[in-house]
Structure formats: C-alpha cells, structure tokens
Amino acid sequence: MLKLVNIDKVYKVGDMTVQALKGVSLEFRKNEMVSILGPSGCGKTTMLNIIGGLDKYTSGDLIINGISTKEYRECDWDAYRNASIGFVFQSYNLISHQTVLENVELALTLSGVSASERRQRAIKALEEVGLGDQLRKKPNQLSGGQMQRVAIARALINNPDIVLADEPTGALDSVTSVQIMDLLKEVAKTRLVILVTHNGELAEKYSDRIIKLLDGKIVSDTNPVKQEKDQKTTKQRPKKTAMSFVSAFKLSIRNLFTKKMRTFITSFAGSIGIIGVALILALSSGFSGYIDRMQEDTMSSYPLTIATASVDVTSMMSLIELPGLEKYPTANEIYINKITEKLQSTIQSNDITDEYVDNAIKTIDKKLVSDIVYNTGAAINLYKQDFVSSDGVQMKAISMDGMMGMGGWKRIINNPELINSQYDVLSGKLPSAKNELVLCVDDYNQLLDISVMGALGIDAEDIKDKDKLTFDEIFALEYKLVLNDELYDQRPNGTFYKNTLLTQSEYDNSLTMKIVGIVRLKEEATGGSLSGTIGYHGSLMDYILEQEANSDVVTWQKANLDLRYTDGQSYFALAKASTPFKDIPEVMLTPEMTEYIQAEAQKLQNNSLATLGGRTTPIQIDIYPKDFESKEQIKAHLDAYNNQLEEQDKAPVAYSDMMGFMFDALGVMVDAVSYVLIAFTSISLVVSSIMIGVITYTSVLERTKEIGILKALGARKKDISRVFNAETITIGFVAGMIGVCFTWIVAIPINALLYSLTTIPNLMTLGVVPAVILVGISVFLTFVAGLVPSRVAAKKDAVIALRAE
C-alpha cells in the first residue's frame, strides 16, 4: 500500500546542509497501527510529512498503491493529501473562527462535496468521536481532549487510507491520552495509522509495530513487511480537489466576522475614495439632469425650426476669432475682424416647398413629435369693442404681437399632456376648439400693463383705477375674428384697401373668440411651451386658411400675380427698387440681373399672398420633439433627406436647434469639470486600495497557520488564493456599498441646502446604475490590490506554515 524506497531528505540552512533522512526504506500494511519512536531531531516528523505529502523527498521514491510519486505535480500532492491522508496534530490545528462542525466539514469542502452531504457526514463523524452535542461550539470552548477528537473526526471525514498522528497526546493529560489512543487503535482496524510519539509506554501498549529512528536512519522495526515483488508504476493521478469560490467566500466571511471592527474600519477607509468619486458623480449627474430637465422644458419653447432664412450658429461663433492669430500677441498692431461681411455666409436661405413638406416633414414618425406647427404667415385679424359712437359700437384692432413686442398671441402646441405637465390650470380649461383662448400669467399671477393693453386690447384708461382683474372679468372678454371679405374693400380700379372704421354690427356673424382658461407655469418647471400672453388653438389657423382661400382679395391677387393688391404696383418694379440695380433702366438689365429681380419679386408676391391667407406653403416650420432621443432621430431624418437633395445637386434645407447648441456647450463644460474632479478624487481611491492590499498581507501573516491547515487538508494554491481574493472582494464590496449609501444619505441634507440657496431640486443625484458601477470599481480595485498578498499566501510552505503561532 505505502512504500518508502531509499528516501533521503536534505535541508539547506544558509551555507550548511542538514540531512534529516538517510536512505530510509519502509513498507506499510493497509491496516495497522505503527508507532515511530526516537529522540528529538532524529527525523520522525520529517518522515511523517513526506508520507503525508507536506514535504518533498530529496531522492528515493514514495510508492502509493504501487504508483511512483516521482512525477507527481503540485495538484497531485494536493489531491493525495485530501483523499488519502488524514492528519492529527499535537496542537490540534483547528481554525478558531469556525465552529466544530465547520472544521470537520473543511476537508469535504475541498473535495467539492455538496453542502447537505458535507453536513450529514460531518455530524456522523463527530458523533462517532463522542462530540455530537458540541457541533456549534468554537474550538476555544472545548477542552484539549475534545479538540483532539475534533481533529480526529476531521482526519477521518474523507475516509482516508492513512491517518498520520504527530504527537497526538503530547498536550493531553494521561487519562485523556488513553482515550485518544483507544480511539486511534479503533481507527487502525480499518486503515493505516502512523503515530509519532515520545511516549514509549503508550506505543508499546497500543502499537502493532514500532519503528525506531536515530540520526535519520531506521535502527529497528518490530514487525517489518516481508519483501514482495516490485509493482509496476503507472501514470495514473489521484482525483483533483475542487474548492469552489463560494466555499472560499464563506471561509473569508467567517474570518472577517471574527474581526468585525477591523473589517468595518478597513472597509470605511476603502470607501473614502468611493465617497469622493460618488459625490462628484452625484453632483455631475444632478447638474446634467437639471440641464436635461431645462432642455426638455424649453424644448417646447425652442423647437427645431426650419425657416426661410436660417442661421448656422456654430459657424457664426467660429467667426469671432480671426484664423492664424495667437492669443496675447506682442506686436503693436490692432487687427480688424470684418465679421459683418462674414455673417452673411452664416445666413442660409431655405427654399421651403410643398414637395419638401410632403417628403421631409410629413414623413417624420408621429411617435417622435409632440406637434408640428406650420406657419404660413397668414394674418389673424382680431378686433375688440372699443367705444360707442353715433354710428354704433366701434371696434379696435388687437396687436397680435402685444405692445412693444411684449407678450402677444401664440399658437399652443397640440399636446395637452405636455402643457398640463408644465402648467397649473388656475381656472377654466385648456382650449380645445378654434374659438377658445388661454391666458398665461407669471409666478405672481401678474401681467405687465403693456401686455394687458397690447394682447388683451385693454386701454390704459380702462385700468387707470385698477391694479388687478378678477378671473370673471378675464372670462368676459370677447374678440371678433375679421376675415378678408369683411376687412378689405375694393376700389373702382380693382385694388383693395383695409377698412379701419369698423362697427360691431358688421361682425355679428363673425367668429367670437373667448378666453376659456387661465394657466401659470408650475413651480418645478424650468420652462414652458406657452411663450405668449394669450394662446390660441391650432385649428384656428386651419379655419382662417380655409375661409380666406376664396376671399375676393385673394382671388384678385392670384389673378394678378404681377401686381400688388393694395395699389396695383408691379412687384417687379418694387423688387427692382430695393436692389443695387434700381437706377438701371429695365432695357439695360442683363439676363442675370433680370433673373435676380424676378426672384425678389416672387418673394414679394408670396409674402402678400401669405399675409392674406391665400398661400398654404409654410414660411416656417416648428417641430416639437417628445424628448432628446426623438429630437436626435428627427434630426437624423432631416439630414438624410438633405443628403438626397445634395445628391440631386439641390440646396439642402437647414434647420436650427438653438437650445440644443447652448445646452450641449453647457453639458460639455459640466462634464469637463466632473472629469477633472473625478481624476483628483481617484487618487484617494487608489491609495485606499493599496491600503487594503497591505491589510490583506497582514491578514495573510496572521492566518499563516490556517494556510498550513488548508494545505494539509489538500487545498491547492488556487484554493488558498481564492480564500484571500474572496476576502478582498468582500471588503471592496462593503467599501463600495458604504460609499454609495453614504452618498445617498448625505445627498438628502445637501439637496435641501442647495434647494434653499438655488430653488433647484435634486442637484445631487446618484443613480442606481452609476452606484452599481462604483461598487464594481471598488471590488475590482481591492481585488487587484489583494492579488500579490493572495499569491504570497498560496506559495507558503505547508510545513513552515503549520509551525507558525
């Protein structure tokens, strides 16, 4: 079964060599109790360690079941110790932070046995040694004899072929020693037990065979094995051990819990770097979120715009600096940037055609937009009761743009949900029909007097003695929509003039407009879609275009395209008067000049028809995306259509995204500051990781004996590394969670403080995904920091490690 053939063992101590074993040849039976006696230093323990695979012989051979071990690899020795050897030590070598049951289970854990089977077999082994009632106790709660019984149960748990006992009774009293020897004698009935002892009396009483050593040589053997024919060797290897990472993780957790305070302090120290990075990320995320919310709220006020004249903002900004100039020049010269001329190049004239509207705009996925507004330039002629004269109730025109450009009337987008998310309806409702209006007030329910006088058509005299209006007074206001046939009268020569002396009786059948709702921007909103004082429903413009299409003035203008409807002047002559060619007689104009003037005349014609409501082709298109992602998809759609136009040698149609330009620049600035701050705080993250590596190395030194025990039970280098890697990963995870949770907690008072200073909510926000990433980074860094200590632990010599205290 087990055979030593001419075993020599030489140790090197500095420049000296010590030969512990000298040509030892022995053979053992499958089941017998063998005692090895001899003075200290004679080589007893060395021979036991070689038999157990803890130490390597210098020369000779160790044959196990007829198999030579000369070509054994490290993993073969690990598997041999785990499956074939059971160690019983004088100092018990139990792991202090594990229970009795867990100590016994350990060898099965290394064998890859399932948890349920491990538990069942360990309980049975402990019951066999009389400790079935001590399962949950820690080793320091047991007597010496009980601890040695645990060690014997652990040695027998894997049903080994060989039990090696090194001075198993050396630390016990005589009564307990007899009990342990009785137990080992019983074990020897079914397997080989090799006992190293100084107690000759016990050896004589219990042993089947006594071998004496002196100076590394066998001097006597009371019952040698008769020589048999040499058995052939084979390349067969023992089954490898397989300790899972989960088992290693559990071992580490138990060790960390025995040093709770140190584990917490280490984890907290490791979390400092994470806290720094998390705080910066939270602020960055909060500011980015605020920018996103601002952009989302203002997206409805500043949509993607396609107008007949579009400005390339990026190109315009690049014109501020002259190319080739350096900052802070030393020359005594002043450079003139002729930006006025260059600005013309940034203004692109767009040709918005019906074809473009049909193929580029109307093909946009409806799911991407809140609304698309087509501005044809048609005038909305509104009048309000002014004063009573002898001719009846006189009407006055309402300034659609407000007074001095303040407030005014604006079309509301066709998205009630978005409006309700931005505004509180103080009274009434949102418009849902062409004759319904909504009034928008500021945070204080306030209207500037110039807005009141302009957009609402209320004179200064009417509010001279008032500083406020009731909701009922607002809802009582009425406006009349005056169409072309009522507004324009025709002269005998066919041209038209606007009738400014209107009485209410002339418009009794006209559309009456009323304010049906009063709204105010919500406190938490950063912008809204109602940019004017009064908002009207989108169906109003559809109604106007439908009614004006066949009006007398529009019909006349379409029949006389070359003449202006107000005075009959030629559009060509009007256009020529505004060009550099105004003083050149028509007969002297070149074809190129004529073509240019005709193009300008066409613009005048289109503008006149558009104002009268006789042209449906828009002069401006406002696209309201639902969100950022939708906006990018819409821009990609428009860009793709422009690419098709360029392939056909046609001019592309430019769009402007003013808010996107500004917010992108702001976002870049926030990101840049965040990256710099994160770079600085990451230094503390690296330092804390190095500290964890140092602490892990300290843990390796403290647990040297545990490392030796694990190796004696068959643990591989990989298993030892896993134990300490699991420890660093656990510390990294706890450090990361502390950092993330700390950030979440302190964000509450910080957000409250920032809100009191800026009225901006949630300026510090750490999302779940960044939090998970930070925890992952913490785990990764601590894992890397612990690689060196874990490798040091894996490479420790088992024999030396077992001697550590």
XYZ file of C-alpha atoms in Angstrom, residues 167 196 314 353 371 543 654 666 679:
9
model
C 2.373 13.564 18.997
C 4.915 9.764 16.027
C -21.794 77.084 -34.944
C -41.556 73.906 -50.930
C -46.611 68.644 -32.575
C -60.114 77.713 -40.238
C -31.142 73.939 -42.939
C -23.122 73.703 -21.080
C -9.379 62.375 -11.599
